[in-house]
PDB file of C-alpha atoms in Angstrom:
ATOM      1  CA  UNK A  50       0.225 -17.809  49.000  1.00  0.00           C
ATOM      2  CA  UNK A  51       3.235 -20.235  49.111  1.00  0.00           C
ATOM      3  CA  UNK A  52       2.463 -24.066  49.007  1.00  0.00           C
ATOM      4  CA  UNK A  53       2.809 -24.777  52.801  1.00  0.00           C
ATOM      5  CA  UNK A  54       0.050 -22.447  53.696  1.00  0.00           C
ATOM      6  CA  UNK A  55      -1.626 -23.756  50.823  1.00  0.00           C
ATOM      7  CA  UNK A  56      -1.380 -27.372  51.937  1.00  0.00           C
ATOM      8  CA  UNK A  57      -1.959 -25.964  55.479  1.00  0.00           C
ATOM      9  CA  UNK A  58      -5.459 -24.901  54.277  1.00  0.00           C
ATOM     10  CA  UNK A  59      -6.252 -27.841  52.534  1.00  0.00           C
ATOM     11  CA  UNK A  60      -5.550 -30.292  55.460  1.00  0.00           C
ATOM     12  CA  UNK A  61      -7.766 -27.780  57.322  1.00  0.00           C
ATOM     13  CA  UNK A  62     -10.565 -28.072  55.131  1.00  0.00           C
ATOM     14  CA  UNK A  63     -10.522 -31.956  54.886  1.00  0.00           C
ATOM     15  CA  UNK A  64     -10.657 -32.342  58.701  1.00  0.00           C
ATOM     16  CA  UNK A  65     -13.392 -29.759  58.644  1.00  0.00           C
ATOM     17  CA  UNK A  66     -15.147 -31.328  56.100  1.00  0.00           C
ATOM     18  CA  UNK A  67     -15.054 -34.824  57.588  1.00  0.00           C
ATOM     19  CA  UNK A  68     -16.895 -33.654  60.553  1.00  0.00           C
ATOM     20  CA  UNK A  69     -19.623 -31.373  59.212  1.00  0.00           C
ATOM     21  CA  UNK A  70     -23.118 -31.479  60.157  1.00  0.00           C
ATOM     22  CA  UNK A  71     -25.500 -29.883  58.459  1.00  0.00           C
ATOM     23  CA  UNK A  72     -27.940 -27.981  60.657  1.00  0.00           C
ATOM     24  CA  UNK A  73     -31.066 -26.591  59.337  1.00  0.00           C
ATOM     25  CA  UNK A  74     -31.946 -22.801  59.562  1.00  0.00           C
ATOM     26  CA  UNK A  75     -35.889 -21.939  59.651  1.00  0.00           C
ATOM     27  CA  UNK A  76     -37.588 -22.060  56.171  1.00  0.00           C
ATOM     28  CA  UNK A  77     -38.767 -18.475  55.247  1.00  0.00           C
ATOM     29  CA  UNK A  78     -41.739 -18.641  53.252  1.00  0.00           C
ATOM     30  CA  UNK A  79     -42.003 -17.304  49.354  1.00  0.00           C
ATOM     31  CA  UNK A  80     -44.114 -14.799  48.195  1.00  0.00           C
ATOM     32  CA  UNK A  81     -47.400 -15.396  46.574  1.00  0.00           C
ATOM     33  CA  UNK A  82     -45.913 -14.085  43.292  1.00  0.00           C
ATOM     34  CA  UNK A  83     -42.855 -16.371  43.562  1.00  0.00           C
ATOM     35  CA  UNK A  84     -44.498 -19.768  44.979  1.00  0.00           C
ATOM     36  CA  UNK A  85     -47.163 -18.715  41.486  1.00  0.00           C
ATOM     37  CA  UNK A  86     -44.253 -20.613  39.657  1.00  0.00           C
ATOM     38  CA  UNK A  87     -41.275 -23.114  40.200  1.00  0.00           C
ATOM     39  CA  UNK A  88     -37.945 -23.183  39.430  1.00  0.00           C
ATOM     40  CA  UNK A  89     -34.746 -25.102  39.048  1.00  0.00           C
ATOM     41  CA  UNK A  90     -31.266 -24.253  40.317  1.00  0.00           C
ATOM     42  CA  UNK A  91     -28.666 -26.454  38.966  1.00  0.00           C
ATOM     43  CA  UNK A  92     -24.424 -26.734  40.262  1.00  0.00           C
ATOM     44  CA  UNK A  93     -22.477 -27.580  37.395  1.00  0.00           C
ATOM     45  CA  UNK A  94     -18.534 -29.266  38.677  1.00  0.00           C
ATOM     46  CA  UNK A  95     -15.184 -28.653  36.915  1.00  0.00           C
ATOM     47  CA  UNK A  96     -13.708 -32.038  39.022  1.00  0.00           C
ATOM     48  CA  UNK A  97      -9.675 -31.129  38.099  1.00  0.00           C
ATOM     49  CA  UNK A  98      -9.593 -27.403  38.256  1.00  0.00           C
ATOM     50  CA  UNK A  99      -8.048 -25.583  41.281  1.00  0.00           C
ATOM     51  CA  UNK A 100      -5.084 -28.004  42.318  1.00  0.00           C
ATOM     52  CA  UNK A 101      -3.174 -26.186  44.925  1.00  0.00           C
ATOM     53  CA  UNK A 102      -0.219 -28.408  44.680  1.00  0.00           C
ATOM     54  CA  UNK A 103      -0.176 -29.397  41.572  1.00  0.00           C
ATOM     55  CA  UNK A 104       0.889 -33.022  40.667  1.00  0.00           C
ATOM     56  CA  UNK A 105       0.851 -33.757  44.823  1.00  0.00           C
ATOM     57  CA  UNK A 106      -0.706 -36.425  46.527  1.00  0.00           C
ATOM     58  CA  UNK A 107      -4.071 -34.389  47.152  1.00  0.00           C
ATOM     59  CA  UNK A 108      -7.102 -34.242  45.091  1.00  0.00           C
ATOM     60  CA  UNK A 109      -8.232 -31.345  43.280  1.00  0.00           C
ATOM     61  CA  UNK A 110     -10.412 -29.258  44.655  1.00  0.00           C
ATOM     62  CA  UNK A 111     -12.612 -28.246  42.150  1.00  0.00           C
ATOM     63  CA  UNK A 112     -14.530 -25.764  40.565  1.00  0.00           C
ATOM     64  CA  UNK A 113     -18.423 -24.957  39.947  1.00  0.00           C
ATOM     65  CA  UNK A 114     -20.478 -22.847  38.177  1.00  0.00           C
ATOM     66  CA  UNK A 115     -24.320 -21.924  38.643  1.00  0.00           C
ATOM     67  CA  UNK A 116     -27.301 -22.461  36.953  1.00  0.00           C
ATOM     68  CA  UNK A 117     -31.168 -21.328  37.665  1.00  0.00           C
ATOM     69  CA  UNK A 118     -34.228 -21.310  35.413  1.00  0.00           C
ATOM     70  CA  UNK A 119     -36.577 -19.025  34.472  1.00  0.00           C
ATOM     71  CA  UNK A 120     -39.919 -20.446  36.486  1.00  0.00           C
ATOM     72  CA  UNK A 121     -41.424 -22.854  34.217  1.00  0.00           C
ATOM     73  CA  UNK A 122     -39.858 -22.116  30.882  1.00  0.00           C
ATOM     74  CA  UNK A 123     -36.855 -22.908  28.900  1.00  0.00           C
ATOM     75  CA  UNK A 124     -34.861 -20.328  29.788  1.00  0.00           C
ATOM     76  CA  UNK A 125     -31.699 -20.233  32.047  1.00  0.00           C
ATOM     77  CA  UNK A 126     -29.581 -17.818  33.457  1.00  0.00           C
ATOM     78  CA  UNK A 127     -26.104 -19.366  34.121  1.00  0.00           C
ATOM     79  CA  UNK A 128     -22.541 -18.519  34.988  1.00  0.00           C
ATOM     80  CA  UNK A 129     -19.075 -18.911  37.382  1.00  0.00           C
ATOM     81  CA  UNK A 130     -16.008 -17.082  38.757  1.00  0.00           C
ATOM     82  CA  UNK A 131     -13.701 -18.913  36.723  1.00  0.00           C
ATOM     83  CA  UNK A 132     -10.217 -16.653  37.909  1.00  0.00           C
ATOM     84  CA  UNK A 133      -9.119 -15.953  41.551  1.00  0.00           C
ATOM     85  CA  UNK A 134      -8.521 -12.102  40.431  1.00  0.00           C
ATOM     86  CA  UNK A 135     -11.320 -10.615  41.967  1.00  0.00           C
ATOM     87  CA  UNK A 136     -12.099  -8.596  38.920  1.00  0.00           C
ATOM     88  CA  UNK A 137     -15.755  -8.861  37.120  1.00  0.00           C
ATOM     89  CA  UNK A 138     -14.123 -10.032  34.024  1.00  0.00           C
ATOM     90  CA  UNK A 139     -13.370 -13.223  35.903  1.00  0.00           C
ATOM     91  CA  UNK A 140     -16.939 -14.149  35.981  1.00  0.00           C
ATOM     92  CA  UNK A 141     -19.222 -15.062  33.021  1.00  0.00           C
ATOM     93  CA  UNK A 142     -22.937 -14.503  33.639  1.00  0.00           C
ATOM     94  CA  UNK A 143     -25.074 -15.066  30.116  1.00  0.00           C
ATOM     95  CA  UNK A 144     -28.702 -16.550  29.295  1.00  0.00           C
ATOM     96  CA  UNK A 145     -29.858 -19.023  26.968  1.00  0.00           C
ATOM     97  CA  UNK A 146     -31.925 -22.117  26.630  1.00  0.00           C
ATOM     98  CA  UNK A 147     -31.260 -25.380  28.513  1.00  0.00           C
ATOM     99  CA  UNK A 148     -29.690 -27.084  26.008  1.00  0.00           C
ATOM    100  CA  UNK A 149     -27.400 -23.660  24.837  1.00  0.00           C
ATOM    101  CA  UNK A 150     -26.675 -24.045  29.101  1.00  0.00           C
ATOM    102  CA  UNK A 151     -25.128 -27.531  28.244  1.00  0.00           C
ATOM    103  CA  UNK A 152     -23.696 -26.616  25.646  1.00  0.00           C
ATOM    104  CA  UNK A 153     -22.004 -23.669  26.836  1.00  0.00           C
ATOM    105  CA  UNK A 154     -20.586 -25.199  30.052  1.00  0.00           C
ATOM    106  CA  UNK A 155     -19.440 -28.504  28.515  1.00  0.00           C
ATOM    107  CA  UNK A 156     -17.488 -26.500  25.496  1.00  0.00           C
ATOM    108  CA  UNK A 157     -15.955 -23.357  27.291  1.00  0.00           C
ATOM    109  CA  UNK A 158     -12.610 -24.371  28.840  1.00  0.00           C
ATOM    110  CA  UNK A 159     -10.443 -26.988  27.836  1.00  0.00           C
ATOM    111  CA  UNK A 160      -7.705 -29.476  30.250  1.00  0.00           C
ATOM    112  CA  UNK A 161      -8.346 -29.882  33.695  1.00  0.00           C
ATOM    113  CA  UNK A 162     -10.578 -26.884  33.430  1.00  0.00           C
ATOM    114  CA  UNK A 163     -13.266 -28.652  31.735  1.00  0.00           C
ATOM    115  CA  UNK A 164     -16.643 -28.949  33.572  1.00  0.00           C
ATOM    116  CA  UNK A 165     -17.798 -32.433  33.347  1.00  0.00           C
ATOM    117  CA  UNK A 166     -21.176 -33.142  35.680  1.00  0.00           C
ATOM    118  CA  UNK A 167     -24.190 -31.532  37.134  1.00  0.00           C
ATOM    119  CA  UNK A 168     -26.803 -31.997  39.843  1.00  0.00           C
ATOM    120  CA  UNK A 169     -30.055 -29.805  39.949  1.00  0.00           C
ATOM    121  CA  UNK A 170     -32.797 -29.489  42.416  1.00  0.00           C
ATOM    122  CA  UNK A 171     -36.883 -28.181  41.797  1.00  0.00           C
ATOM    123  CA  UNK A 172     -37.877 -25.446  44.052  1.00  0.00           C
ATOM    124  CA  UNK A 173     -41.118 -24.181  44.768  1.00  0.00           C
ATOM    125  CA  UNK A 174     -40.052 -20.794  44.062  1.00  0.00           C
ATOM    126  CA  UNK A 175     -38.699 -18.542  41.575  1.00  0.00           C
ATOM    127  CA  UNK A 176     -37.086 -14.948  41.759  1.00  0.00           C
ATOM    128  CA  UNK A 177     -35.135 -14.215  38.914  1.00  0.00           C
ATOM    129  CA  UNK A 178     -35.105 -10.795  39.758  1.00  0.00           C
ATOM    130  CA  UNK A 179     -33.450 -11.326  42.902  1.00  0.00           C
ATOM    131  CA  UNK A 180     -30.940 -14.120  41.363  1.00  0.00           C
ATOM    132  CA  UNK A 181     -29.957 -11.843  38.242  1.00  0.00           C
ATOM    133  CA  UNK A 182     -28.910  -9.126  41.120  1.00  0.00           C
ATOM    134  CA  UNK A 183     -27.016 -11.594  43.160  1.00  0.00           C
ATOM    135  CA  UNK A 184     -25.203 -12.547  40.158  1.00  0.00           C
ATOM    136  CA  UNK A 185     -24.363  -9.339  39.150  1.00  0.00           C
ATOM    137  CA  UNK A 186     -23.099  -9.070  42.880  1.00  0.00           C
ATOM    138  CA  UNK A 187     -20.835 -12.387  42.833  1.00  0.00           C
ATOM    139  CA  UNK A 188     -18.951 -10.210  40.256  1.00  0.00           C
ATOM    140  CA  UNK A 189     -17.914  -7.344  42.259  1.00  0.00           C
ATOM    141  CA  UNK A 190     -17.536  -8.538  45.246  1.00  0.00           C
ATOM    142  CA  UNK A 191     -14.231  -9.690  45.006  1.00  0.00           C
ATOM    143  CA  UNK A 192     -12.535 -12.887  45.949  1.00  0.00           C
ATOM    144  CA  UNK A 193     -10.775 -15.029  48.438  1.00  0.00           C
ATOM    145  CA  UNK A 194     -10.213 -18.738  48.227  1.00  0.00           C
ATOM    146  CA  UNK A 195     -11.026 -20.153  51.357  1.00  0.00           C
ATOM    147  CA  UNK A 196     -14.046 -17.502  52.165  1.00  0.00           C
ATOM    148  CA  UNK A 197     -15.410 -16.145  48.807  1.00  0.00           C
ATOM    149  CA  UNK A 198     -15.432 -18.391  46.163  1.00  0.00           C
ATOM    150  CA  UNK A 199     -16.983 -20.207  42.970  1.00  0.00           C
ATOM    151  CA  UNK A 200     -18.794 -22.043  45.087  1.00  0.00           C
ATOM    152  CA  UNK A 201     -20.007 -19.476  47.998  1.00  0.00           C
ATOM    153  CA  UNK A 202     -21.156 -17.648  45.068  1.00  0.00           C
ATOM    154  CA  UNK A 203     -23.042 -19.996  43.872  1.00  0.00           C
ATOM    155  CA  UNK A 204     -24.760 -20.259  46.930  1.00  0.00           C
ATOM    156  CA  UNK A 205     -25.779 -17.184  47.626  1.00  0.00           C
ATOM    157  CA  UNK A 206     -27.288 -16.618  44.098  1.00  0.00           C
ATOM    158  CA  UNK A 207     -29.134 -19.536  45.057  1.00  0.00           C
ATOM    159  CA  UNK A 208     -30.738 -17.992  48.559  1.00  0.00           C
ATOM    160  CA  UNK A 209     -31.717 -14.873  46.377  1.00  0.00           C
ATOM    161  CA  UNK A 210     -33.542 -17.311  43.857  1.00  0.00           C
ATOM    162  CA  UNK A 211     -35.448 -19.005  46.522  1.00  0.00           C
ATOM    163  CA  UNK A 212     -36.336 -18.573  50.046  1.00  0.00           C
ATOM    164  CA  UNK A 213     -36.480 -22.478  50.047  1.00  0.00           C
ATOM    165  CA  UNK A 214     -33.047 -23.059  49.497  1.00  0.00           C
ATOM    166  CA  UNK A 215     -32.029 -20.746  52.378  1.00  0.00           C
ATOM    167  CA  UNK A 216     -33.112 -24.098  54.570  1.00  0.00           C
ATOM    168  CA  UNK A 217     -30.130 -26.248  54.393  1.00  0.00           C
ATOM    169  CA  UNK A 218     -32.554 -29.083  54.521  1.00  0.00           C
ATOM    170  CA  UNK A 219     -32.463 -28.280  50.731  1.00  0.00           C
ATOM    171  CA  UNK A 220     -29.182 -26.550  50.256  1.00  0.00           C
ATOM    172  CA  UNK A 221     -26.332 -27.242  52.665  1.00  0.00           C
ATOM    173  CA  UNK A 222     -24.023 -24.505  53.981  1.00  0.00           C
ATOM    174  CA  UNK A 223     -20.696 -24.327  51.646  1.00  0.00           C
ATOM    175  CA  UNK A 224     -18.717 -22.901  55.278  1.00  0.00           C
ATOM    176  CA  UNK A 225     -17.848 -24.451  58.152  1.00  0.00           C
ATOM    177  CA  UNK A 226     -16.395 -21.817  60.603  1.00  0.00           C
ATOM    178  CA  UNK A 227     -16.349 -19.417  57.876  1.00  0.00           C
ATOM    179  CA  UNK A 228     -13.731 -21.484  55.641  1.00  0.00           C
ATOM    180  CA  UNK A 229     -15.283 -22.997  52.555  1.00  0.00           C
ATOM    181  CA  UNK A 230     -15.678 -26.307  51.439  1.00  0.00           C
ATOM    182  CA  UNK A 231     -13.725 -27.886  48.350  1.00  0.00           C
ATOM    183  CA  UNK A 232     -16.564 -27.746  45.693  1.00  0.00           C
ATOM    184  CA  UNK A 233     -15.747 -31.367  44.724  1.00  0.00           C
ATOM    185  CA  UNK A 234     -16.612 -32.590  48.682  1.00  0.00           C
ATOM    186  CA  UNK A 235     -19.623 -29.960  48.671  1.00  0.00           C
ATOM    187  CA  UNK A 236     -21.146 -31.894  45.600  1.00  0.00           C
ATOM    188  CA  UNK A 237     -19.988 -35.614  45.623  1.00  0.00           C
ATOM    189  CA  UNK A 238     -21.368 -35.459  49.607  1.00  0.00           C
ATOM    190  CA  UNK A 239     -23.456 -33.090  51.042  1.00  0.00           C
ATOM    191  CA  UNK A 240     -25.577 -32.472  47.593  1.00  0.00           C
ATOM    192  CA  UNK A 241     -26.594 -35.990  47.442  1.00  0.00           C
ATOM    193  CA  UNK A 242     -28.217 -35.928  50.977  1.00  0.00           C
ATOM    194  CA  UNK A 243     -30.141 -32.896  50.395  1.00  0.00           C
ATOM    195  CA  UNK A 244     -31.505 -34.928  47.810  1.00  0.00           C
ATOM    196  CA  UNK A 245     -30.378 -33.091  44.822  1.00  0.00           C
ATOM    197  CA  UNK A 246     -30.087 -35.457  41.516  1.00  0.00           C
ATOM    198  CA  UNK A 247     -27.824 -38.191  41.255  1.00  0.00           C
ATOM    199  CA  UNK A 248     -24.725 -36.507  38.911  1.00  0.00           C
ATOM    200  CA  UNK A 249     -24.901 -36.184  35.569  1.00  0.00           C
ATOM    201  CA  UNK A 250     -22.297 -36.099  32.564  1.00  0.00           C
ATOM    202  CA  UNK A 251     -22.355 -33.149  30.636  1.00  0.00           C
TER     203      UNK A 251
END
């Protein structure tokens, strides 16, 4: 992709952004065997990664991984698609306690690569089941900037997790007319108004 159809893109996806509203989709109801136990799903932001053009006059527009707990206890799955390759080496997926989570995200890259901040939302429900297959998914399914990304990923790992989050009420669509949403607009200002938690460092 050569920088004018990159920049091309990027315009496209500021103008889209600026006029997004959200609209809410009908709640489907969890299982008894998933509403027995809550969860936690949590969007962790690399703020400087993917930077189309470089040193230009744009902002990054970001990168995220995914997070989601194991009901009640202290274990998370987490990951990311952390090349544009397409391949299933370009995505991490591991498991580990909340503070190995942390730990993992906050040391992994280096640069403008480096994630920095996280929000996380409760949820009433808990299918790790479903999640751990929709992970496995986001790493075989290829990739395309605008349409299948880090962040779409993380999205729909998060509608396999929870039938609550497929409300965008509670999780707000990453696409507008099929293009995606730069990650850092998706979580400095649609996140907050779904009331996820305010941002923190990692």
């Amino acid at each position: 992709m050569n920088r004018s159809t990159t920049r091309k893109h990027r315009t496209v996806l500021t103008l889209l952004a600026a006029v997004l509203s959200a609209t809410a989709v009908p709640m489907v109801a969890p299982s008894t065997a998933e509403a027995a136990a809550g969860g936690e799903a949590c969007i962790v932001l690399a703020p400087n990664d993917v930077d189309p053009d470089g040193r230009g006059p744009r902002a990054p527009m970001g990168h995220s991984g995914w997070a989601f707990r194991h009901g009640i206890t202290n274990t998370w799955t987490y990951g990311a698609t952390e090349g544009m390759t397409g391949k299933p080496q370009a995505t991490f997926i591991t498991t580990g306690s909340w503070g190995q989570m942390l730990h993992n995200f906050k040391t992994r890259n280096t640069g403008t690569r480096r994630y920095l901040k996280y929000r996380c939302l409760s949820t009433p429900s808990a299918n790790v089941g479903k999640a751990d297959l929709a992970a496995s998914r986001s790493a075989h399914d290829g990739y395309d900037l605008f349409r299948n990304n880090c962040l779409t990923k993380s999205v729909d790992i998060f509608h396999a997790y929870s039938p609550w989050l497929n409300s965008t009420r509670h999780l707000p669509n990453p696409r507008i007319r099929g293009i995606s949403l730069p990650p850092n607009y998706y979580y400095n200002n649609l996140l907050p108004k779904a009331r996820w938690s305010p941002s923190r460092n990692l």
